[in-house]
XYZ file of C-alpha atoms in Angstrom:
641
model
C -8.497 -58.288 -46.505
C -12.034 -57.374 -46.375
C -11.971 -56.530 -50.256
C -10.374 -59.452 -50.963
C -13.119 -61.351 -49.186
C -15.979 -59.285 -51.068
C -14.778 -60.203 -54.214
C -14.192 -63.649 -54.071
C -17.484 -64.588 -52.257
C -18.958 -62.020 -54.927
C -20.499 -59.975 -52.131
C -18.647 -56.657 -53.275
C -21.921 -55.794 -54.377
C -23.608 -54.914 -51.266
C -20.662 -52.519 -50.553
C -22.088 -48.502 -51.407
C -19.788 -46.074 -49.790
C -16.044 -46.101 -48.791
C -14.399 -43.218 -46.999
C -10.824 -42.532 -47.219
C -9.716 -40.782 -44.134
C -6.453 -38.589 -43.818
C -5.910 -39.387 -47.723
C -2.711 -37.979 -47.304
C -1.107 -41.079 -46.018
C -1.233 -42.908 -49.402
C 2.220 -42.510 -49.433
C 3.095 -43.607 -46.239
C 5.523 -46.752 -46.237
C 2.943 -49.006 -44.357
C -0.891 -47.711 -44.071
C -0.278 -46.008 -47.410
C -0.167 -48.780 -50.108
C -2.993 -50.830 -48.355
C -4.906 -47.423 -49.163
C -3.753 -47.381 -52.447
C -4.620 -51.117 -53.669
C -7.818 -50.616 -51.438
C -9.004 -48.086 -53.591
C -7.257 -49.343 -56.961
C -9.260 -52.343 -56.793
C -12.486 -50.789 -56.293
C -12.084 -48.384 -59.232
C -11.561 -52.035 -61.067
C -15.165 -53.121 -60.366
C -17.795 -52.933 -62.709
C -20.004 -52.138 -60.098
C -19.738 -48.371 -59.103
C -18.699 -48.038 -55.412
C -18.777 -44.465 -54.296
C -15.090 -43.084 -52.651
C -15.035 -40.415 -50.719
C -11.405 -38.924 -49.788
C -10.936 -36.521 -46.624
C -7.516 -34.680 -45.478
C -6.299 -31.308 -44.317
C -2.340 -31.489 -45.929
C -2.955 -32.737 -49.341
C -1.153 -30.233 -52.113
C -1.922 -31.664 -55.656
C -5.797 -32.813 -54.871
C -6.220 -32.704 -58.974
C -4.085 -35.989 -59.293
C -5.965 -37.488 -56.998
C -9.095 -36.694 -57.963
C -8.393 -37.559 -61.759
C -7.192 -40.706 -60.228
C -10.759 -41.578 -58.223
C -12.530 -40.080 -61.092
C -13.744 -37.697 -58.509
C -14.821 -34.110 -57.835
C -12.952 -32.010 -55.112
C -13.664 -29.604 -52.816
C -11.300 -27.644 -50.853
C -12.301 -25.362 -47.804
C -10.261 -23.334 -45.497
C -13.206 -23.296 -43.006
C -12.181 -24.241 -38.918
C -14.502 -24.523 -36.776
C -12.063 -22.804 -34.336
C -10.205 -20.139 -35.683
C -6.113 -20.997 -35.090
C -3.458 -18.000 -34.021
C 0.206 -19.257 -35.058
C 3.554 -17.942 -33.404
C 7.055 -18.285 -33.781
C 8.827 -18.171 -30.388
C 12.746 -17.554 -30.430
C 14.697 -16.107 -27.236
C 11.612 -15.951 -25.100
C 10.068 -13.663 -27.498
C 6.837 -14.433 -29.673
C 6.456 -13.279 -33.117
C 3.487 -13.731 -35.429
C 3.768 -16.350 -38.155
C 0.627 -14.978 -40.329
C 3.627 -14.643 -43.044
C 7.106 -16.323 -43.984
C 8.456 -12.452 -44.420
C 7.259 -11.762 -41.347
C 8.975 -14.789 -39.524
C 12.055 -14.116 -42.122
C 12.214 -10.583 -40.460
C 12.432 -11.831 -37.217
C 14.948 -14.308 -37.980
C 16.824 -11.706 -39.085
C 16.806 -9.693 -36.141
C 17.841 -12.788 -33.989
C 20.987 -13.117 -36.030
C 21.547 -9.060 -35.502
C 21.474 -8.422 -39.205
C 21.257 -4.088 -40.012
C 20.094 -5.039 -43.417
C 16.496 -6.303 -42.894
C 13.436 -4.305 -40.894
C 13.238 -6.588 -38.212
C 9.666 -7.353 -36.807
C 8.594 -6.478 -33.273
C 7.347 -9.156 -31.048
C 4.429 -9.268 -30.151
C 5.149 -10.314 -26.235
C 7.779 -11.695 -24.206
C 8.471 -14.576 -21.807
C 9.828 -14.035 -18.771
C 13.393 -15.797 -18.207
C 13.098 -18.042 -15.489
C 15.625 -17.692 -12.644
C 15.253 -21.660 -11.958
C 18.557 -23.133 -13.155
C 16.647 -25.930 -15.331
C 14.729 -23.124 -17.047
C 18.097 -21.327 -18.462
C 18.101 -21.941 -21.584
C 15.215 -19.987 -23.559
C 13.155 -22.718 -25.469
C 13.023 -24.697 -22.295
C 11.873 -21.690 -20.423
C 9.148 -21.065 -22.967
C 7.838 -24.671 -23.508
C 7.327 -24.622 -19.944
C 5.857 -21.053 -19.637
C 3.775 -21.484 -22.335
C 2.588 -24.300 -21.027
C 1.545 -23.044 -16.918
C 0.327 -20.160 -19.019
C -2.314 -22.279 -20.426
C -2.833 -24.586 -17.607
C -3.811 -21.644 -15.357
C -6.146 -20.698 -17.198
C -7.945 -23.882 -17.394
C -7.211 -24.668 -20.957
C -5.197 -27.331 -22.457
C -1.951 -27.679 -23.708
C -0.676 -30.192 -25.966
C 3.564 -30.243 -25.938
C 5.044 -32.206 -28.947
C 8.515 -33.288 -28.095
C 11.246 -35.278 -30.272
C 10.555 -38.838 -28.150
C 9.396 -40.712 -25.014
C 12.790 -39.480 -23.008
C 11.971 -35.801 -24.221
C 8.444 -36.143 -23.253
C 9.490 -37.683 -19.909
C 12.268 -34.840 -18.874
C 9.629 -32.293 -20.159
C 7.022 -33.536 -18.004
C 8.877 -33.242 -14.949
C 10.394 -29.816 -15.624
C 6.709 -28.663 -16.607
C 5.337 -30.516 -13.535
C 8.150 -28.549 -11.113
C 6.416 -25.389 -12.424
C 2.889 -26.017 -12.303
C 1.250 -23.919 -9.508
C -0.405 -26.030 -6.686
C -4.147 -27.386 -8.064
C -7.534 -27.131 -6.562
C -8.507 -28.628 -3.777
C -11.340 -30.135 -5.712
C -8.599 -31.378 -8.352
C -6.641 -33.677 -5.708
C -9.065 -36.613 -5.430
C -9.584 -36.624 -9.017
C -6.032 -36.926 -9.837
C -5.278 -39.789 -7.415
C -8.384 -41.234 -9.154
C -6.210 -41.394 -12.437
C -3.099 -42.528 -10.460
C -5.067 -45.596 -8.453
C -6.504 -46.511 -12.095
C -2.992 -46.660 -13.624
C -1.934 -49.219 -10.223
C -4.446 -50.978 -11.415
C -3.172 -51.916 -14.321
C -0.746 -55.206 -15.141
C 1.298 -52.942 -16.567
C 1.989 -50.684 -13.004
C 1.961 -46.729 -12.302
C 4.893 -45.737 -14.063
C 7.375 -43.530 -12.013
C 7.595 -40.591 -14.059
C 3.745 -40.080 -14.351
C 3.752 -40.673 -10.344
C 4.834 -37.645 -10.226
C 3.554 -35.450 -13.031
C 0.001 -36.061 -12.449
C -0.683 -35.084 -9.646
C 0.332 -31.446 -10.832
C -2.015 -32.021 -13.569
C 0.799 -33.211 -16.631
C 1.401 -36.306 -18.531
C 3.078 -37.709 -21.404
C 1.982 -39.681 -23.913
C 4.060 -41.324 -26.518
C 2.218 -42.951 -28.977
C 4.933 -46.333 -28.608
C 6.281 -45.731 -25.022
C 2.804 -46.446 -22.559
C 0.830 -49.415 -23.083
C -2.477 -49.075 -24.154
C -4.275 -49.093 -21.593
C -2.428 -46.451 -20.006
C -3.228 -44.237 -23.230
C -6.471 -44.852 -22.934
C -6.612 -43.412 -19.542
C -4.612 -40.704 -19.593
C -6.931 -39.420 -22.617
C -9.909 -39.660 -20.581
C -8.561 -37.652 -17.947
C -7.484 -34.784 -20.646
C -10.399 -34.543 -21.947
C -12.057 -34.247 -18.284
C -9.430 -31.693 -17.856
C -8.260 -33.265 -14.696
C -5.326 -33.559 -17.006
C -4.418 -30.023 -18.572
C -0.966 -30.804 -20.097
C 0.242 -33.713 -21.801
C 3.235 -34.265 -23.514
C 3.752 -36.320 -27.005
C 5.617 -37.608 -29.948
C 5.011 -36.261 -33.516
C 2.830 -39.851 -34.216
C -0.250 -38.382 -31.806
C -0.946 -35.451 -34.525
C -1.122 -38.388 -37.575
C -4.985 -39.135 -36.627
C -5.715 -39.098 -32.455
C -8.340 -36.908 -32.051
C -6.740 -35.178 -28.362
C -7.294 -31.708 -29.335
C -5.953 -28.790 -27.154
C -5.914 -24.674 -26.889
C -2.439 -24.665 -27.366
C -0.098 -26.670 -29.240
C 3.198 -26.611 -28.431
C 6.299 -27.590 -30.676
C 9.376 -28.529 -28.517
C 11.667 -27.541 -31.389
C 12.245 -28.326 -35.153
C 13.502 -31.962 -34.947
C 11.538 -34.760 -34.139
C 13.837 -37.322 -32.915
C 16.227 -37.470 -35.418
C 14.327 -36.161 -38.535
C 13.283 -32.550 -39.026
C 9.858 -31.455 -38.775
C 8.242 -31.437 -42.155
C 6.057 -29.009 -43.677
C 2.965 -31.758 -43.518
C 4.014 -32.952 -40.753
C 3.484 -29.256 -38.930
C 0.265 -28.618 -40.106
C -0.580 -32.169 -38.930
C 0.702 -30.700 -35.216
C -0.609 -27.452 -35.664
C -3.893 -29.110 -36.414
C -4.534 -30.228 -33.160
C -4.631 -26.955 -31.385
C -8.622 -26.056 -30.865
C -11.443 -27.847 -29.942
C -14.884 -27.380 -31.090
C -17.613 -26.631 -28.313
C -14.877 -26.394 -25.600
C -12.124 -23.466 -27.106
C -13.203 -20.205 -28.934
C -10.020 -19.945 -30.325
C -6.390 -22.535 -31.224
C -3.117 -21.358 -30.598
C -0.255 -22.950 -32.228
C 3.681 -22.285 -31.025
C 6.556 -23.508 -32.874
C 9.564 -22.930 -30.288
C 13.258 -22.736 -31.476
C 16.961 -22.158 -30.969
C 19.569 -20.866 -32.684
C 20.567 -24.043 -34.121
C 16.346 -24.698 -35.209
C 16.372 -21.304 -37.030
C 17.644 -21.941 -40.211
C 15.281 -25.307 -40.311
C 11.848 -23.598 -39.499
C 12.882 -21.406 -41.946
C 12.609 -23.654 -44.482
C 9.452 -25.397 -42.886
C 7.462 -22.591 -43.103
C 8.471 -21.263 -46.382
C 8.239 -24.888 -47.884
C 5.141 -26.033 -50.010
C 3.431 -29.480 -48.914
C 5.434 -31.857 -50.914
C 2.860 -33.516 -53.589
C 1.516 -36.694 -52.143
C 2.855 -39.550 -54.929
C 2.041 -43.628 -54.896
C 2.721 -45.955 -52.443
C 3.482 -48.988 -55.231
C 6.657 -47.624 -56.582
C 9.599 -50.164 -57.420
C 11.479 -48.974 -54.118
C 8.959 -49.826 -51.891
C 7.965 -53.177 -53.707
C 4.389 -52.266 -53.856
C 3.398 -53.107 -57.186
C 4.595 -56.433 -56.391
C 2.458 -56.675 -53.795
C -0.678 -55.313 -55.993
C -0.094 -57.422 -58.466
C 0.506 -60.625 -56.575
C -3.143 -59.680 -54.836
C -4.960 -58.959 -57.970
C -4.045 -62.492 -59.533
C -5.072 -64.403 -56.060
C -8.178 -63.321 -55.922
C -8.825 -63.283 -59.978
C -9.397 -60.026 -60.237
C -7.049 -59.716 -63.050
C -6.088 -63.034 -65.034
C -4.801 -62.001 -68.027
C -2.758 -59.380 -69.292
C -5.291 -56.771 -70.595
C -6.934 -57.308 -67.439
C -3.399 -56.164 -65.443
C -3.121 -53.374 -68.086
C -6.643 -52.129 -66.979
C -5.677 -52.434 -63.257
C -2.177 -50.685 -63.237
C -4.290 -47.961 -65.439
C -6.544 -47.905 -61.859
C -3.720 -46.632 -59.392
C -2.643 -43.593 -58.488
C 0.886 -44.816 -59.859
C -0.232 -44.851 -63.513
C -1.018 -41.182 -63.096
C 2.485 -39.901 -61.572
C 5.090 -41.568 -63.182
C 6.155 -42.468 -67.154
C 3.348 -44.922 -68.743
C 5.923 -46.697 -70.491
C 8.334 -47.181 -67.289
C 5.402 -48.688 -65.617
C 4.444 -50.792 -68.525
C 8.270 -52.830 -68.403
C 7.702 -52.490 -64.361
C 4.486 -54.611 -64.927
C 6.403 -56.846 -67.112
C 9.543 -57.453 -65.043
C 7.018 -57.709 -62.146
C 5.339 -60.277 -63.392
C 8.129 -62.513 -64.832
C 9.473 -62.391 -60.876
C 6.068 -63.637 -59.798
C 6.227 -66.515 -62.150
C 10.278 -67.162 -61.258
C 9.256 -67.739 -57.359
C 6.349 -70.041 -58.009
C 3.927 -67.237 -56.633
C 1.812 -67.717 -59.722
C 1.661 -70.041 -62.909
C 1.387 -68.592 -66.667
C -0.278 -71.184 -68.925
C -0.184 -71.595 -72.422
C -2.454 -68.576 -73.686
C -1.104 -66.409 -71.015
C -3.544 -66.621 -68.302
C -2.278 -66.055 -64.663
C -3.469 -68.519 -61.950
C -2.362 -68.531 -58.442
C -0.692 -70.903 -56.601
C -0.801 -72.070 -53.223
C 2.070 -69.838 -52.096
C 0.318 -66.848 -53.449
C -2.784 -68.061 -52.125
C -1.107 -68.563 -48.121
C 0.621 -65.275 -48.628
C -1.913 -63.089 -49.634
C -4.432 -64.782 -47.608
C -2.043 -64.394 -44.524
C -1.930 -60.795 -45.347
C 1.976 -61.016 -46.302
C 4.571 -59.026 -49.164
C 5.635 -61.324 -51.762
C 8.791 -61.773 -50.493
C 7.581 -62.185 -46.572
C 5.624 -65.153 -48.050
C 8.589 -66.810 -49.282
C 10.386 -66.097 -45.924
C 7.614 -67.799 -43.822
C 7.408 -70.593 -47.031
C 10.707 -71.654 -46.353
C 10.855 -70.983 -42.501
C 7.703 -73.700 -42.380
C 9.028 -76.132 -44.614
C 12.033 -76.547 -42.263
C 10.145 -76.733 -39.483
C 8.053 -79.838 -40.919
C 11.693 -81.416 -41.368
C 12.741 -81.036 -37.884
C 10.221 -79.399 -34.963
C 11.604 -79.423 -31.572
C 8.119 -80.362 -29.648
C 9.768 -80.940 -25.910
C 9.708 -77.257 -25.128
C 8.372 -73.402 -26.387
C 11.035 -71.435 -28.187
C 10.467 -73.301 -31.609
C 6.697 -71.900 -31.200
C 7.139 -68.936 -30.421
C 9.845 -68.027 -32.818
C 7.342 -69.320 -35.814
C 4.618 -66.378 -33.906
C 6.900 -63.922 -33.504
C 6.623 -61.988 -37.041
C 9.350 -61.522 -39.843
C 9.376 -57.781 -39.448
C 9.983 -56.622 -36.718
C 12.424 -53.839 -37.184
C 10.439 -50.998 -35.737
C 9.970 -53.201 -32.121
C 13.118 -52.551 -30.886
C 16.807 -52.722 -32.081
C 18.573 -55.866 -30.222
C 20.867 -55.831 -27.378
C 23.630 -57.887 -27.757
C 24.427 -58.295 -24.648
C 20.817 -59.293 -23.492
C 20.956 -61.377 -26.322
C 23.765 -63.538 -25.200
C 22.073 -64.033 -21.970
C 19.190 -65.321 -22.872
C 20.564 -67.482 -24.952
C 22.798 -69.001 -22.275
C 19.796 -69.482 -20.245
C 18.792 -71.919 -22.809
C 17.843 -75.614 -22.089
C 18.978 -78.298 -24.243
C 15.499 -77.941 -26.332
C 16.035 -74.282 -26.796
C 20.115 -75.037 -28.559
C 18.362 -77.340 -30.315
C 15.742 -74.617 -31.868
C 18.916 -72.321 -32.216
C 20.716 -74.846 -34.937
C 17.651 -75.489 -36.751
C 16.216 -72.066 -37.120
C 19.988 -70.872 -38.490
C 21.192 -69.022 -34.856
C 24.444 -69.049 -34.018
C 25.560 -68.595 -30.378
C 29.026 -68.281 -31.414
C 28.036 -64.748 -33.733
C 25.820 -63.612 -30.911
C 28.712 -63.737 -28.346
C 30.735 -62.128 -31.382
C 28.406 -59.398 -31.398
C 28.549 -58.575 -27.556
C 32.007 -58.831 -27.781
C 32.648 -56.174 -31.008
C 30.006 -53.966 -29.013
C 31.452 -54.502 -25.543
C 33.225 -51.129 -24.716
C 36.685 -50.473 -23.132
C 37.275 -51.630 -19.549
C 33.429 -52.746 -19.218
C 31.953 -55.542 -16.726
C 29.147 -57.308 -16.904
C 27.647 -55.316 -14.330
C 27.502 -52.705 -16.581
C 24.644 -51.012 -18.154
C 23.814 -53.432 -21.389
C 22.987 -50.209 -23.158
C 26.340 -49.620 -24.701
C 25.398 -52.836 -26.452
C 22.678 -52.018 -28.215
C 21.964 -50.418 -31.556
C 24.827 -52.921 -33.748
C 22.430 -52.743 -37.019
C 23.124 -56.423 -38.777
C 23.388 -55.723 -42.573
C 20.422 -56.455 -45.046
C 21.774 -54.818 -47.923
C 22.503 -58.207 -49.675
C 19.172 -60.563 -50.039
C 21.419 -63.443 -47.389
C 21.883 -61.079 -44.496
C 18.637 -59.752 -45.191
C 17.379 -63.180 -44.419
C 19.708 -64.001 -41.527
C 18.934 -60.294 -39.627
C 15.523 -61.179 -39.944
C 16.201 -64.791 -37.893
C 17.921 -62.652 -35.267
C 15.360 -60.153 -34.811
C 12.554 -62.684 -34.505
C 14.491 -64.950 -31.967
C 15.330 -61.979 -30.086
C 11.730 -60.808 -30.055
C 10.681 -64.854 -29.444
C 12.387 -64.595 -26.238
C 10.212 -61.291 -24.594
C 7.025 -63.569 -26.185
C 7.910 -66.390 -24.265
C 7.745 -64.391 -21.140
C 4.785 -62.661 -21.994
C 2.993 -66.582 -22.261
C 4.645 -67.341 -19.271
C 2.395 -64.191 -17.401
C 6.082 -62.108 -16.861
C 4.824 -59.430 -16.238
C 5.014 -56.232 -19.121
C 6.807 -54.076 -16.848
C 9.170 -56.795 -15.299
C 9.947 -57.604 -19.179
C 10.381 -53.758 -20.248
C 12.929 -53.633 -17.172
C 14.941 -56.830 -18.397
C 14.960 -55.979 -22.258
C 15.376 -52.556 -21.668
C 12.664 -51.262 -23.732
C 9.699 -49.423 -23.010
C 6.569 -50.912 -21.944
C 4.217 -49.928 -24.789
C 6.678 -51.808 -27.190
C 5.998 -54.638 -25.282
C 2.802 -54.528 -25.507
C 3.022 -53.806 -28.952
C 4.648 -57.016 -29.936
C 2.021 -58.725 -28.215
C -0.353 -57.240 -29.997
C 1.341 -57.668 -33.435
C 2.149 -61.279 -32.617
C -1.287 -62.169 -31.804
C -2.218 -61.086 -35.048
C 0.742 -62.727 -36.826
C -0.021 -66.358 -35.456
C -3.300 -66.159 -36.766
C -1.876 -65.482 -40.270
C 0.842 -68.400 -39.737
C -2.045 -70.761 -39.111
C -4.229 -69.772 -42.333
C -0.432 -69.886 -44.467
C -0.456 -73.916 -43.008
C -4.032 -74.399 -43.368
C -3.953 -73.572 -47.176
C -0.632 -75.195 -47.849
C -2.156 -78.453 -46.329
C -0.079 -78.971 -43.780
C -2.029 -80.034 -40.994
C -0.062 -80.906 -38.696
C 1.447 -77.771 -38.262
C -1.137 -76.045 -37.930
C -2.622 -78.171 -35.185
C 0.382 -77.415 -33.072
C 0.104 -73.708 -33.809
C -3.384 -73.392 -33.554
C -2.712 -75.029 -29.451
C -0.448 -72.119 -28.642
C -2.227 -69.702 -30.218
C -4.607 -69.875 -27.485
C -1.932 -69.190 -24.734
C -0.830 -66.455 -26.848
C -4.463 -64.723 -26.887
C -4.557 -65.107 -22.732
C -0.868 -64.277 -22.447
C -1.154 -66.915 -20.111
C -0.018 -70.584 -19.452
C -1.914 -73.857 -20.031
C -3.804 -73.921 -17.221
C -5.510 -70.729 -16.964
C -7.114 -70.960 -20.693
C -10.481 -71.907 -19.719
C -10.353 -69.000 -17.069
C -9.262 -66.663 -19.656
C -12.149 -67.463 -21.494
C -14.105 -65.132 -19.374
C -14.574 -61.583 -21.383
C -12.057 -58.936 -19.601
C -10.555 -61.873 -16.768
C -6.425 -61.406 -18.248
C -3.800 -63.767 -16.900
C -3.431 -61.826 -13.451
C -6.780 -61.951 -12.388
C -7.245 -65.785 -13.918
C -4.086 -66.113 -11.970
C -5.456 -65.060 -8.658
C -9.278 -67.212 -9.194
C -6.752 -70.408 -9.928
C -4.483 -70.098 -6.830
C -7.994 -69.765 -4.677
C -9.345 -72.434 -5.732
C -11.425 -71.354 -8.955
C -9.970 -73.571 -11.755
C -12.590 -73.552 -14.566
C -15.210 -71.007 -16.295
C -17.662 -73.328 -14.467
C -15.882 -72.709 -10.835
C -16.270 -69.120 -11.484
C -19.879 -69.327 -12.753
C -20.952 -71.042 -9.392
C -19.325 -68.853 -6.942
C -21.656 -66.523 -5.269
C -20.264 -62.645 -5.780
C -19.247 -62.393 -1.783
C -16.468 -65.213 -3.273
C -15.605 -63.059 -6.261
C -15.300 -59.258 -4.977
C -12.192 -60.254 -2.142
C -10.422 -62.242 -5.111
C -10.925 -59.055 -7.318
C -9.739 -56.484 -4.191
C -6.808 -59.002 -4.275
C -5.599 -58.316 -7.969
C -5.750 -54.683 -7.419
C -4.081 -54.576 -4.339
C -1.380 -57.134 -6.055
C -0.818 -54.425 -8.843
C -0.323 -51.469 -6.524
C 2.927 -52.914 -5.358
C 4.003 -52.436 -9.131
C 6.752 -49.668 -9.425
């Protein structure tokens, strides 16, 4: 967005210097194209712009520096120095070689036929029922180990219930702290009360034993942000985490710890343990990292192959499957960086796509590409063959939208300028809630069906015009419903009923599901619900929560510039008013209150119901009127559980 900016007010000029962190990601579904186009565009400029690319896991660095037009430089210097392990059956092998960890694996399977390799040390088996089973034992030994030394240790588990169960069991066998320790520990805990998201239960317990978890999706981010202070204060000494901390938080420890080969679903890929492995030292603080991949039987065969396997070869974000070129393409037009076809020839010849796949494939790519631009009305080609954009592709690309996202929201808006229902919310906060939202949370049919009986007469209306239909949803409970259930059963069991987008039609309608779904944990959010009371009745975790607030926020604002340049006015007028609730998370009348930097809903909550109605109100009051209102939101939020 920023580029796109530069070049069209012809500022791109004053730009000297762009770094490329963990250049690796390129390929990455989401950050990776943005990367991509980012740098494909510059490389378009007549003006030089110097790139410099960074990463620690990238395998063919000579296509990507012929790409950039760049010299590379590899070094295998660390600051700290990292030792790497293999643990299997509470014993700990070195990993310095794959025939060394090969040997071992052999000896774990009893084979005669290979010299097996001597570990270096054993664990001792726990005789604590929940430690029986050896990788448990040795996470969790491993882990006291460090803590008791005063290091830190840094677990990486397969997802937020693994981290959870692993901070308790690890918690259970932490010896008792300092006496010193205590008041800074309940320091963290009072911190996390005060919070309008509430001390979670789990970390109620863990941290005063000095562990934590921290799953990039599962806290809110507040509560990250906390519990990463107190690590690196070492009040903290063992945290627990998802694979998604080791793609770019810097929360370094003296031992990593890898709570098997899987990460949730998906095994552990060779990049992906080096990203892990990565974390383990920290300048100024460790003289030395230590890195433990522990396994079972079952995980054997699979770090096998992880640590024998080469980094796979980092390739282009813009390929046909992941509609990137489209995308690129779409961009390069808007903005008129490229408005004719030698000028699209030259760009395509700028990405790191032109340089990994056939030239000739990508040529007819171009073409088809650009004959499906034309088709949707995304951009015009005039009688010499210039491209000009339209004001589709201008919304869309200025709204920071795909292609085919654009023509989603296109359509979406038009029928809302037929037929907005203005006597209530939902409408609203269906049009902020965004078109992908896949990765927020799967929907829960039966919560679903709820909600949507809880409906007024303004929100059926919203449900026809938008394309919902009550009937399907009850259809959908019903299918997922299992045997001999009641109502007052767990809604779990109804969860996880994927709705088909394999067709372009029930791509469209799963997409009007998810969002409405999604609309309804907005609406509570703008109606100051708290996030944990709305975790609870969604059954999801907190962070996502937060995380669709966050996303949403950022969505509306897009929605409003996509009605702004499509002229409609009116639309955007009656955006643009909720937006502002959206912001403060808050209802009507605390929006001047939340205009007060770091004052959320809560505490403009507590200032309205005292009297203190305005940013004026607020200004006047003398601080002996402020501190007891302030004492009163805090001691509000400890009640949270």
């Amino acid at each position: 967005m920023l580029i796109n900016t530069a070049i069209e007010e012809c500022t791109i000029g004053d730009l000297g210097v762009v770094v490329l962190d963990e250049l690796h990601m390129i390929d990455d579904d989401n950050r990776g194209y943005l990367m991509e186009l980012l740098a494909s565009k510059l490389l378009s400029m007549e003006r030089t712009v110097q790139i410099v690319g960074m990463s620690a896991t990238l395998p063919n660095t000579c296509v990507l520096a012929d790409w950039l037009d760049a010299k590379f430089y590899e070094s295998k210097y660390r600051p700290v120095p990292i030792k790497e392990y293999l643990v299997f059956d509470n014993a700990i092998y070195p990993m310095s070689t794959s025939s060394a960890f090969l040997r071992a694996a052999a000896q774990a399977h009893g084979s005669r036929s290979t010299k097996a390799a001597s570990p270096l040390r054993f664990i001792e088996q726990s005789t604590y029922k929940e430690l029986r089973r050896p990788l448990q034992n040795a996470v969790t030994s491993l882990a006291v180990e460090t803590a008791s030394e005063g290091y830190g240790a840094l677990i990486f588990c397969g997802g937020r219930k693994i981290c959870e169960a692993t901070a308790l069991l690890v918690s259970r066998a932490m010896p008792d702290c300092a006496a010193d320790m205590i008041p800074k520990r309940q320091d963290v805990l009072d911190d996390l009360r005060t919070l309008s998201v509430g001390l979670d239960e789990t970390l109620a317990k863990t941290i005063p034993m000095g562990v934590a978890f921290h799953p990039d999706a599962g806290l809110a981010a507040e509560e990250r942000e906390i519990l990463a202070k107190a690590y690196d204060q070492r009040t903290i000494l063992v945290i627990m985490a998802t694979c998604s901390l080791a793609a770019g938080i810097n929360l370094p420890a003296r031992r990593v710890i890898i709570n098997g080969t899987h990460m949730g679903r998906d095994p552990i890929e060779p990049a992906m343990l080096r990203q892990m492995r990565g974390r383990a030292g920290r300048k100024g603080k460790d003289e030395v990292g230590e890195s433990y991949l522990c396994c079972n039987k079952e995980g054997l065969e699979q770090a096998a192959r992880i640590l024998e396997a080469d980094l796979p070869n980092v390739e282009s974000s813009m390929t046909r499957e992941k509609r990137g070129i489209k995308r690129a393409l779409l961009e390069v037009i808007t903005i008129r960086l490229a408005t004719h076809r030698n000028a699209i020839e030259d760009f395509s010849r700028r990405t790191l796509l032109y340089h990994t796949m056939n030239r000739k494939q990508l040529h007819d790519w171009v073409d088809e590409t650009i004959e499906d631009l034309r088709a949707s009305g995304q951009i015009l080609v005039d009688s010499d063959g210039s491209y000009e954009a339209t004001p589709l592709s201008r919304a869309t690309v200025g709204s920071c939208m795909t292609p085919d996202d654009g023509i989603f929201v296109h359509n979406e808006l038009r029928r809302a300028l037929q037929a907005f229902v203005m006597d209530g919310e939902m409408h609203i906060f269906y049009m902020f809630t965004p078109v992908n939202i896949w990765g927020i949370g799967e929907i829960n049919w039966q919560i679903f069906r709820a909600e949507v009986e809880r409906l007024d007469e303004s929100g059926l209306r919203v449900l026809g015009l938008v394309g919902i239909s009550p009937a399907f949803v009850n259809k959908m409970f019903v299918l997922l419903r299992p045997a001999g259930a009641t109502l007052l059963t767990s809604s779990r069991a109804n969860s996880g009923k994927q709705l088909r987008t394999d067709e372009p039609e029930l791509l469209r309608l799963a997409r009007i599901y998810h969002r409405f779904y999604a609309a309804f944990q907005l609406r509570d959010l703008c109606n100051e619900v708290p996030i944990h009371v709305i975790a609870r009745k969604f059954e999801i975790d907190r962070g996502f929560v937060q995380t669709l607030a966050q996303t949403c926020e950022g969505f509306a604002a897009g929605m409003i510039h996509f009605c702004n340049t499509m002229g409609w006015g009116m639309l955007k007028s009656v955006l643009e008013h909720m937006s502002d609730r959206l912001k403060a998370g808050a209802r009507a009348d605390l929006l001047d209150l939340a205009r007060i930097p770091f004052v959320k809903s809560r505490t403009a909550r507590v200032f309205w119901e005292n009297g203190m109605r305005s940013l004026r109100a607020v200004a006047a009051a003398d601080a002996k009127e402020l501190v007891p209102l302030l004492l009163l939101v805090g001691t509000r939020t400890r009640g949270i559980r």
